[in-house]
Short mmCIF file of C-alpha atoms in Angstrom, two decimals:
data_model
loop_
_atom_site.label_atom_id
_atom_site.label_comp_id
_atom_site.label_asym_id
_atom_site.label_seq_id
_atom_site.Cartn_x
_atom_site.Cartn_y
_atom_site.Cartn_z
CA UNK A 1 58.69 90.33 125.47
CA UNK A 2 61.25 92.98 124.57
CA UNK A 3 62.36 92.83 120.92
CA UNK A 4 66.05 92.81 120.01
CA UNK A 5 67.42 96.18 118.81
CA UNK A 6 67.65 96.57 115.02
CA UNK A 7 71.18 97.87 115.48
CA UNK A 8 72.43 94.35 116.25
CA UNK A 9 69.89 92.07 114.58
CA UNK A 10 70.63 93.40 111.06
CA UNK A 11 74.43 92.78 111.26
CA UNK A 12 73.86 89.40 112.93
CA UNK A 13 71.42 88.25 110.24
CA UNK A 14 73.68 89.52 107.43
CA UNK A 15 76.73 87.84 108.99
CA UNK A 16 74.80 84.57 109.27
CA UNK A 17 73.72 84.96 105.63
CA UNK A 18 77.33 85.50 104.53
CA UNK A 19 78.44 82.45 106.51
CA UNK A 20 75.74 80.35 104.85
CA UNK A 21 76.80 81.61 101.41
CA UNK A 22 80.43 80.67 102.11
CA UNK A 23 79.46 77.20 103.34
CA UNK A 24 77.06 76.57 100.44
CA UNK A 25 79.33 78.02 97.75
CA UNK A 26 79.69 74.80 95.76
CA UNK A 27 75.93 74.21 95.74
CA UNK A 28 74.82 77.65 94.59
CA UNK A 29 73.86 77.60 90.90
CA UNK A 30 76.12 79.80 88.80
CA UNK A 31 73.59 80.35 86.00
CA UNK A 32 71.42 83.05 87.58
CA UNK A 33 74.45 84.74 89.14
CA UNK A 34 76.15 85.09 85.76
CA UNK A 35 73.05 86.18 83.86
CA UNK A 36 73.69 89.95 84.27
CA UNK A 37 77.12 89.55 82.68
CA UNK A 38 75.49 88.50 79.41
CA UNK A 39 74.76 92.21 78.87
CA UNK A 40 78.51 92.83 78.71
CA UNK A 41 79.05 90.61 75.67
CA UNK A 42 79.16 93.55 73.19
CA UNK A 43 82.17 94.81 75.15
CA UNK A 44 84.08 91.80 73.89
CA UNK A 45 83.63 93.10 70.36
CA UNK A 46 84.60 96.64 71.30
CA UNK A 47 87.74 95.63 73.15
CA UNK A 48 89.45 94.49 69.95
CA UNK A 49 88.96 97.84 68.17
CA UNK A 50 90.28 98.96 64.76
CA UNK A 51 89.97 95.61 63.05
CA UNK A 52 91.94 93.96 65.84
CA UNK A 53 88.99 91.75 66.72
CA UNK A 54 88.60 90.72 63.09
CA UNK A 55 92.30 89.94 62.75
CA UNK A 56 92.28 87.92 65.95
CA UNK A 57 89.14 86.12 64.91
CA UNK A 58 90.79 85.20 61.60
CA UNK A 59 93.93 84.13 63.41
CA UNK A 60 91.90 82.06 65.80
CA UNK A 61 90.06 80.51 62.88
CA UNK A 62 93.41 79.55 61.35
CA UNK A 63 94.57 78.12 64.65
CA UNK A 64 91.33 76.26 64.98
CA UNK A 65 91.74 74.85 61.47
CA UNK A 66 95.31 73.82 62.25
CA UNK A 67 94.16 72.23 65.46
CA UNK A 68 91.41 70.35 63.67
CA UNK A 69 93.95 69.14 61.09
CA UNK A 70 96.13 67.95 63.93
CA UNK A 71 93.14 66.26 65.45
CA UNK A 72 92.47 64.46 62.19
CA UNK A 73 96.08 63.30 62.09
CA UNK A 74 95.76 62.23 65.68
CA UNK A 75 92.58 60.35 64.83
CA UNK A 76 94.36 58.49 62.06
CA UNK A 77 97.22 57.68 64.38
CA UNK A 78 94.73 56.55 66.95
CA UNK A 79 93.22 54.13 64.48
CA UNK A 80 96.65 52.77 63.65
CA UNK A 81 97.51 52.40 67.27
CA UNK A 82 94.24 50.72 68.01
CA UNK A 83 94.83 48.22 65.26
CA UNK A 84 98.26 47.20 66.50
CA UNK A 85 97.99 47.37 70.28
CA UNK A 86 96.07 48.68 73.24
CA UNK A 87 98.47 51.58 73.55
CA UNK A 88 95.68 54.05 72.86
CA UNK A 89 95.44 54.99 76.53
CA UNK A 90 98.85 56.63 76.40
CA UNK A 91 97.43 60.06 75.64
CA UNK A 92 97.62 60.79 71.92
CA UNK A 93 94.02 59.67 71.52
CA UNK A 94 92.63 62.50 73.53
CA UNK A 95 93.10 65.81 71.72
CA UNK A 96 89.97 67.64 72.81
CA UNK A 97 87.68 69.68 70.56
CA UNK A 98 87.80 73.41 71.24
CA UNK A 99 85.40 76.33 71.50
CA UNK A 100 86.43 79.86 70.53
CA UNK A 101 85.52 82.46 73.18
CA UNK A 102 86.11 86.20 73.60
CA UNK A 103 87.28 87.72 76.86
CA UNK A 104 84.76 90.26 78.17
CA UNK A 105 86.46 91.32 81.40
CA UNK A 106 90.10 90.62 82.10
CA UNK A 107 90.10 92.10 85.62
CA UNK A 108 88.91 90.44 88.80
CA UNK A 109 87.06 92.83 91.09
CA UNK A 110 88.47 91.38 94.30
CA UNK A 111 92.07 92.44 93.76
CA UNK A 112 93.22 89.06 95.05
CA UNK A 113 92.18 86.58 92.41
CA UNK A 114 93.15 86.12 88.80
CA UNK A 115 90.01 85.44 86.80
CA UNK A 116 88.61 86.54 83.45
CA UNK A 117 85.05 86.54 82.15
CA UNK A 118 84.43 84.93 78.74
CA UNK A 119 81.41 85.19 76.48
CA UNK A 120 80.58 81.49 76.33
CA UNK A 121 78.58 79.57 78.90
CA UNK A 122 76.59 76.44 79.59
CA UNK A 123 74.41 76.91 76.51
CA UNK A 124 77.57 76.60 74.38
CA UNK A 125 78.70 73.49 76.21
CA UNK A 126 81.08 75.11 78.71
CA UNK A 127 81.25 73.37 82.08
CA UNK A 128 83.21 74.08 85.26
CA UNK A 129 86.59 72.37 85.24
CA UNK A 130 87.14 72.65 81.48
CA UNK A 131 90.57 73.83 80.48
CA UNK A 132 91.23 77.07 78.64
CA UNK A 133 94.11 77.87 76.33
CA UNK A 134 95.37 80.58 74.02
CA UNK A 135 96.89 78.79 71.05
CA UNK A 136 99.33 76.31 72.55
CA UNK A 137 99.58 78.17 75.86
CA UNK A 138 97.69 77.30 79.02
CA UNK A 139 95.37 80.07 80.27
CA UNK A 140 93.51 78.37 83.12
CA UNK A 141 90.40 76.44 83.98
CA UNK A 142 86.68 77.29 83.93
CA UNK A 143 85.68 78.20 87.47
CA UNK A 144 81.95 78.66 86.97
CA UNK A 145 79.70 78.55 83.94
CA UNK A 146 76.62 80.73 83.67
CA UNK A 147 74.12 80.46 80.85
CA UNK A 148 76.04 82.54 78.31
CA UNK A 149 79.12 83.72 80.21
CA UNK A 150 81.72 81.92 82.30
CA UNK A 151 84.52 82.82 84.65
CA UNK A 152 87.97 81.35 84.04
CA UNK A 153 90.49 80.93 86.82
CA UNK A 154 93.95 81.85 85.49
CA UNK A 155 97.11 79.87 86.17
CA UNK A 156 98.36 82.76 88.30
CA UNK A 157 95.42 82.60 90.72
CA UNK A 158 96.36 81.43 94.19
CA UNK A 159 93.77 78.65 94.02
CA UNK A 160 95.01 77.20 90.73
CA UNK A 161 96.80 73.84 90.66
CA UNK A 162 97.86 71.51 87.87
CA UNK A 163 100.33 68.76 87.11
CA UNK A 164 103.13 69.91 84.87
CA UNK A 165 106.62 69.12 83.60
CA UNK A 166 109.72 71.28 83.40
CA UNK A 167 111.80 70.67 80.28
CA UNK A 168 115.11 72.13 79.23
CA UNK A 169 114.93 74.06 75.99
CA UNK A 170 116.78 72.33 73.13
CA UNK A 171 117.94 69.43 75.23
CA UNK A 172 117.13 65.77 75.31
CA UNK A 173 117.16 65.71 79.10
CA UNK A 174 114.26 63.95 80.76
CA UNK A 175 111.42 66.26 81.86
CA UNK A 176 110.95 66.86 85.57
CA UNK A 177 107.36 66.46 86.73
CA UNK A 178 106.01 68.83 89.37
CA UNK A 179 102.89 70.56 90.64
CA UNK A 180 102.19 74.09 89.47
CA UNK A 181 100.57 76.52 91.95
CA UNK A 182 99.43 80.07 91.30
CA UNK A 183 101.13 82.70 93.47
CA UNK A 184 98.40 85.31 93.23
CA UNK A 185 100.93 87.99 92.25
CA UNK A 186 101.02 87.31 88.52
CA UNK A 187 103.47 84.43 88.76
CA UNK A 188 103.30 80.71 89.54
CA UNK A 189 105.54 78.38 91.47
CA UNK A 190 106.68 74.80 91.00
CA UNK A 191 106.40 72.55 94.01
CA UNK A 192 107.53 69.02 94.77
CA UNK A 193 110.64 69.35 92.62
CA UNK A 194 113.50 67.64 94.42
CA UNK A 195 116.42 69.93 95.14
CA UNK A 196 118.78 67.61 93.27
CA UNK A 197 116.83 67.98 90.02
CA UNK A 198 118.63 70.20 87.49
CA UNK A 199 115.69 72.61 86.97
CA UNK A 200 116.97 76.16 86.45
CA UNK A 201 115.88 79.52 85.06
CA UNK A 202 115.15 79.24 81.35
CA UNK A 203 113.46 75.85 81.57
CA UNK A 204 110.05 75.65 79.96
CA UNK A 205 107.05 74.46 81.97
CA UNK A 206 104.49 72.44 80.03
CA UNK A 207 101.33 70.51 80.77
CA UNK A 208 101.48 66.74 81.14
CA UNK A 209 98.94 64.25 79.89
CA UNK A 210 96.16 64.20 82.47
CA UNK A 211 93.04 62.55 81.04
CA UNK A 212 91.13 63.02 84.29
CA UNK A 213 91.37 66.81 84.00
CA UNK A 214 91.45 67.03 80.21
CA UNK A 215 95.01 68.24 79.77
CA UNK A 216 97.06 67.03 76.85
CA UNK A 217 100.84 66.91 77.09
CA UNK A 218 103.04 69.65 75.73
CA UNK A 219 100.95 72.80 76.17
CA UNK A 220 103.16 75.65 77.32
CA UNK A 221 102.52 77.20 80.74
CA UNK A 222 105.54 79.49 81.06
CA UNK A 223 109.20 79.71 81.84
CA UNK A 224 111.16 79.22 85.05
CA UNK A 225 112.59 82.63 85.96
CA UNK A 226 113.97 82.06 89.42
CA UNK A 227 114.72 79.28 91.83
CA UNK A 228 116.78 76.34 92.88
CA UNK A 229 118.34 77.96 95.95
CA UNK A 230 115.98 76.71 98.65
CA UNK A 231 117.12 74.98 101.80
CA UNK A 232 115.45 71.61 102.12
CA UNK A 233 114.32 68.61 100.13
CA UNK A 234 112.33 70.54 97.55
CA UNK A 235 113.49 73.49 95.50
CA UNK A 236 111.51 76.70 95.10
CA UNK A 237 110.93 77.79 91.53
CA UNK A 238 109.08 80.83 90.24
CA UNK A 239 107.42 80.51 86.85
CA UNK A 240 106.43 83.43 84.63
CA UNK A 241 103.34 82.42 82.64
CA UNK A 242 103.45 82.81 78.88
CA UNK A 243 99.92 84.27 78.83
CA UNK A 244 99.27 87.71 80.34
CA UNK A 245 95.71 88.31 81.49
CA UNK A 246 95.49 91.95 80.45
CA UNK A 247 96.45 91.07 76.87
CA UNK A 248 93.97 88.24 76.53
CA UNK A 249 91.29 88.89 73.91
CA UNK A 250 90.29 85.46 72.62
CA UNK A 251 90.74 82.05 74.18
CA UNK A 252 90.00 78.45 73.33
CA UNK A 253 87.92 76.39 75.74
CA UNK A 254 88.98 72.75 75.52
CA UNK A 255 85.59 71.08 75.51
CA UNK A 256 87.16 67.76 76.41
CA UNK A 257 85.97 64.25 76.02
CA UNK B 1 69.09 106.77 103.50
CA UNK B 2 67.81 107.07 99.96
CA UNK B 3 68.18 103.52 98.64
CA UNK B 4 67.62 104.47 94.99
CA UNK B 5 70.62 106.80 95.12
CA UNK B 6 72.55 104.04 96.87
CA UNK B 7 71.63 101.56 94.13
CA UNK B 8 72.88 103.94 91.44
CA UNK B 9 76.10 104.60 93.36
CA UNK B 10 76.61 100.87 94.05
CA UNK B 11 76.22 99.90 90.38
CA UNK B 12 78.53 102.75 89.35
CA UNK B 13 81.15 101.76 91.94
CA UNK B 14 81.03 98.09 90.95
CA UNK B 15 81.28 98.84 87.23
CA UNK B 16 84.08 101.37 87.81
CA UNK B 17 85.93 98.83 89.95
CA UNK B 18 86.02 96.40 87.02
CA UNK B 19 86.91 98.93 84.36
CA UNK B 20 88.51 102.12 85.71
CA UNK B 21 90.14 101.18 89.01
CA UNK B 22 92.92 99.00 87.49
CA UNK B 23 94.04 102.02 85.44
CA UNK B 24 94.88 103.87 88.66
CA UNK B 25 96.54 100.90 90.34
CA UNK B 26 100.13 100.48 91.42
CA UNK B 27 101.44 97.08 90.43
CA UNK B 28 98.60 94.65 91.00
CA UNK B 29 96.94 96.76 93.69
CA UNK B 30 94.02 98.99 92.70
CA UNK B 31 91.86 101.36 94.77
CA UNK B 32 88.69 99.76 96.09
CA UNK B 33 85.83 102.04 95.06
CA UNK B 34 83.09 100.05 96.78
CA UNK B 35 84.89 100.55 100.09
CA UNK B 36 85.07 104.29 99.51
CA UNK B 37 81.30 104.26 99.06
CA UNK B 38 80.44 102.21 102.12
CA UNK B 39 82.98 104.11 104.26
CA UNK B 40 81.15 107.33 103.34
CA UNK B 41 77.86 105.68 104.28
CA UNK B 42 79.17 104.10 107.51
CA UNK B 43 80.56 107.46 108.67
CA UNK B 44 77.23 109.19 108.05
CA UNK B 45 74.36 106.78 108.71
CA UNK B 46 73.16 104.37 111.37
CA UNK B 47 74.39 100.82 111.88
CA UNK B 48 71.56 98.89 110.14
CA UNK B 49 71.69 101.04 106.99
CA UNK B 50 75.47 101.02 106.72
CA UNK B 51 75.66 97.27 107.41
CA UNK B 52 73.12 96.45 104.74
CA UNK B 53 74.81 98.79 102.25
CA UNK B 54 78.23 97.30 102.94
CA UNK B 55 76.93 93.74 102.79
CA UNK B 56 75.22 94.28 99.44
CA UNK B 57 78.35 95.95 98.01
CA UNK B 58 80.39 92.99 99.27
CA UNK B 59 78.01 90.52 97.68
CA UNK B 60 78.27 92.40 94.38
CA UNK B 61 82.06 92.15 94.73
CA UNK B 62 81.82 88.42 95.36
CA UNK B 63 79.71 87.93 92.27
CA UNK B 64 82.13 89.91 90.08
CA UNK B 65 85.28 88.17 91.27
CA UNK B 66 86.84 84.80 91.79
CA UNK B 67 86.21 84.61 95.53
CA UNK B 68 82.77 82.99 95.23
CA UNK B 69 79.71 84.28 97.10
CA UNK B 70 80.18 85.20 100.74
CA UNK B 71 83.70 86.20 101.81
CA UNK B 72 83.69 89.84 100.77
CA UNK B 73 80.08 90.31 101.91
CA UNK B 74 81.17 89.20 105.38
CA UNK B 75 84.36 91.30 105.41
CA UNK B 76 82.55 94.42 104.16
CA UNK B 77 79.94 93.91 106.88
CA UNK B 78 82.52 93.70 109.69
CA UNK B 79 84.43 96.61 108.24
CA UNK B 80 81.24 98.73 108.13
CA UNK B 81 80.62 97.94 111.80
CA UNK B 82 84.16 99.00 112.74
CA UNK B 83 84.11 102.08 110.53
CA UNK B 84 80.73 103.03 111.94
CA UNK B 85 82.32 103.08 115.38
CA UNK B 86 84.41 106.03 114.15
CA UNK B 87 81.29 108.08 113.43
CA UNK B 88 81.67 111.42 115.17
CA UNK B 89 85.47 110.98 115.31
CA UNK B 90 86.21 111.22 111.59
CA UNK B 91 84.31 113.80 109.57
CA UNK B 92 83.57 112.47 106.08
CA UNK B 93 83.06 115.84 104.43
CA UNK B 94 86.74 116.63 105.00
CA UNK B 95 89.34 114.93 102.79
CA UNK B 96 91.48 113.82 105.73
CA UNK B 97 88.57 112.30 107.64
CA UNK B 98 87.16 110.54 104.59
CA UNK B 99 90.61 109.38 103.47
CA UNK B 100 91.38 107.92 106.89
CA UNK B 101 87.96 106.29 107.08
CA UNK B 102 88.39 104.70 103.65
CA UNK B 103 91.92 103.56 104.51
CA UNK B 104 90.79 101.91 107.76
CA UNK B 105 87.79 100.28 106.09
CA UNK B 106 89.93 98.94 103.23
CA UNK B 107 92.57 97.63 105.63
CA UNK B 108 89.86 95.86 107.67
CA UNK B 109 88.62 94.14 104.51
CA UNK B 110 91.81 93.30 102.68
CA UNK B 111 94.27 92.47 105.47
CA UNK B 112 92.22 89.55 106.88
CA UNK B 113 91.50 88.31 103.36
CA UNK B 114 95.22 88.45 102.56
CA UNK B 115 96.06 86.53 105.72
CA UNK B 116 93.53 83.83 104.80
CA UNK B 117 94.97 83.64 101.26
CA UNK B 118 98.51 83.40 102.64
CA UNK B 119 97.77 80.60 105.10
CA UNK B 120 95.37 78.65 102.93
CA UNK B 121 97.06 78.95 99.53
CA UNK B 122 100.66 79.74 100.45
CA UNK B 123 100.88 83.09 98.65
CA UNK B 124 103.32 84.51 101.21
CA UNK B 125 102.21 86.52 104.23
CA UNK B 126 104.55 89.44 103.53
CA UNK B 127 103.31 89.86 100.00
CA UNK B 128 99.69 89.51 101.12
CA UNK B 129 100.00 92.21 103.79
CA UNK B 130 101.94 94.52 101.48
CA UNK B 131 99.27 94.04 98.80
CA UNK B 132 96.50 94.74 101.34
CA UNK B 133 98.33 97.87 102.53
CA UNK B 134 98.77 99.10 98.95
CA UNK B 135 95.04 98.62 98.25
CA UNK B 136 94.16 100.38 101.52
CA UNK B 137 96.51 103.30 100.78
CA UNK B 138 95.13 103.76 97.26
CA UNK B 139 91.59 103.49 98.60
CA UNK B 140 92.41 106.13 101.22
CA UNK B 141 93.67 108.49 98.51
CA UNK B 142 90.54 107.98 96.41
CA UNK B 143 88.45 108.41 99.58
CA UNK B 144 90.09 111.76 100.28
CA UNK B 145 89.39 112.83 96.71
CA UNK B 146 85.76 111.69 97.00
CA UNK B 147 85.07 113.62 100.23
CA UNK B 148 83.85 116.81 98.52
CA UNK B 149 81.69 115.13 95.84
CA UNK B 150 80.07 112.92 98.48
CA UNK B 151 79.46 115.96 100.69
CA UNK B 152 77.65 117.59 97.76
CA UNK B 153 75.25 114.67 97.22
CA UNK B 154 74.73 114.14 100.96
CA UNK B 155 71.29 115.74 100.89
CA UNK B 156 70.03 113.70 97.92
CA UNK B 157 71.51 110.49 99.32
CA UNK B 158 69.91 111.05 102.70
CA UNK B 159 73.16 111.00 104.69
CA UNK B 160 73.53 112.95 107.93
CA UNK B 161 75.47 116.25 107.87
CA UNK B 162 78.62 116.56 109.99
CA UNK B 163 76.91 118.61 112.71
CA UNK B 164 74.48 115.75 113.34
CA UNK B 165 77.36 113.32 113.79
CA UNK B 166 78.50 115.29 116.82
CA UNK B 167 75.08 115.17 118.42
#
């Protein structure tokens, strides 16, 4: 029997292998794939430079302490609420504990996605789907967790989605709930906002209480910079995120419940 | 092809892509250094070698980015096949030939990926194609600049000289 020429069998086998990888993406373990990135952890220390890392670490420690104090207050409130009614499900009960992490790489190699690599992984309790913040600002969500490093999908990534609310600064107007989508170009967009809603540039976009995905209400995503002139039922709104990936040095992983 | 030299070049290209390439970008587009490398290989070696080299560079890209394993490995592979078809037409030791080869290879990788992103995630087809073109153009420029250095290491890397490409 005549054997197939190597010229075509190699590309065919590699193409089949790529197809299998794409189809099995969700089932491939992230741990071994992220292991080499553990070697990059010292870079996280270097990136701060000139005491910057120390200052940020101190600042993060203060933020963490403030957050813990708030959590204690929330816990007390929770107890009060529990004693008077079953209102505890309304959201205040769920302030999640946080984990301080340094950003190792703030660039995604593909050129199409917005992801950053952080120096905490499964051994520190990080799991895919956990939310990531910088202070009170939303950064994104953990995409994959290796043993000691993880990749975080930023809010600007085209595959990012979350429930959010648009609120007018300094006004008592009711918030407008919407879905936030990453645009892939460094901005986000609001969808499913009815055209008749008064959302306009300058409105602040915040997270809404979403116990299923671990979000607490009131975390800042960004600001509406453009929109409201679409033709149709829903308006088109562009949101500029408060957090810029290339300036990220330290983040907080919301460990969740 | 000398696979040890390739391994060194592949690690260098992947590391440089994560650290240096964004510094030479325009807007959010940055030159794709891995494509420059596999374009040089595809224009100088046979199909099996260039396909395997491109596929492994694509897999490394997948593992260092948010795309997940697979997509870039597949796109790099197809691009290497198409770029390899230009062997003997474009001469990689000349800046113009290498630049054009890198531009075509980058366009073959990034334009389909941009189209998929636009239709699947609603990023906007115009922006996606413009972004892909910007990446391809920057990659072409870097490819033209890399023509001479690659020509110098051709012997060590085990790549064919231009005169053999005509044969």
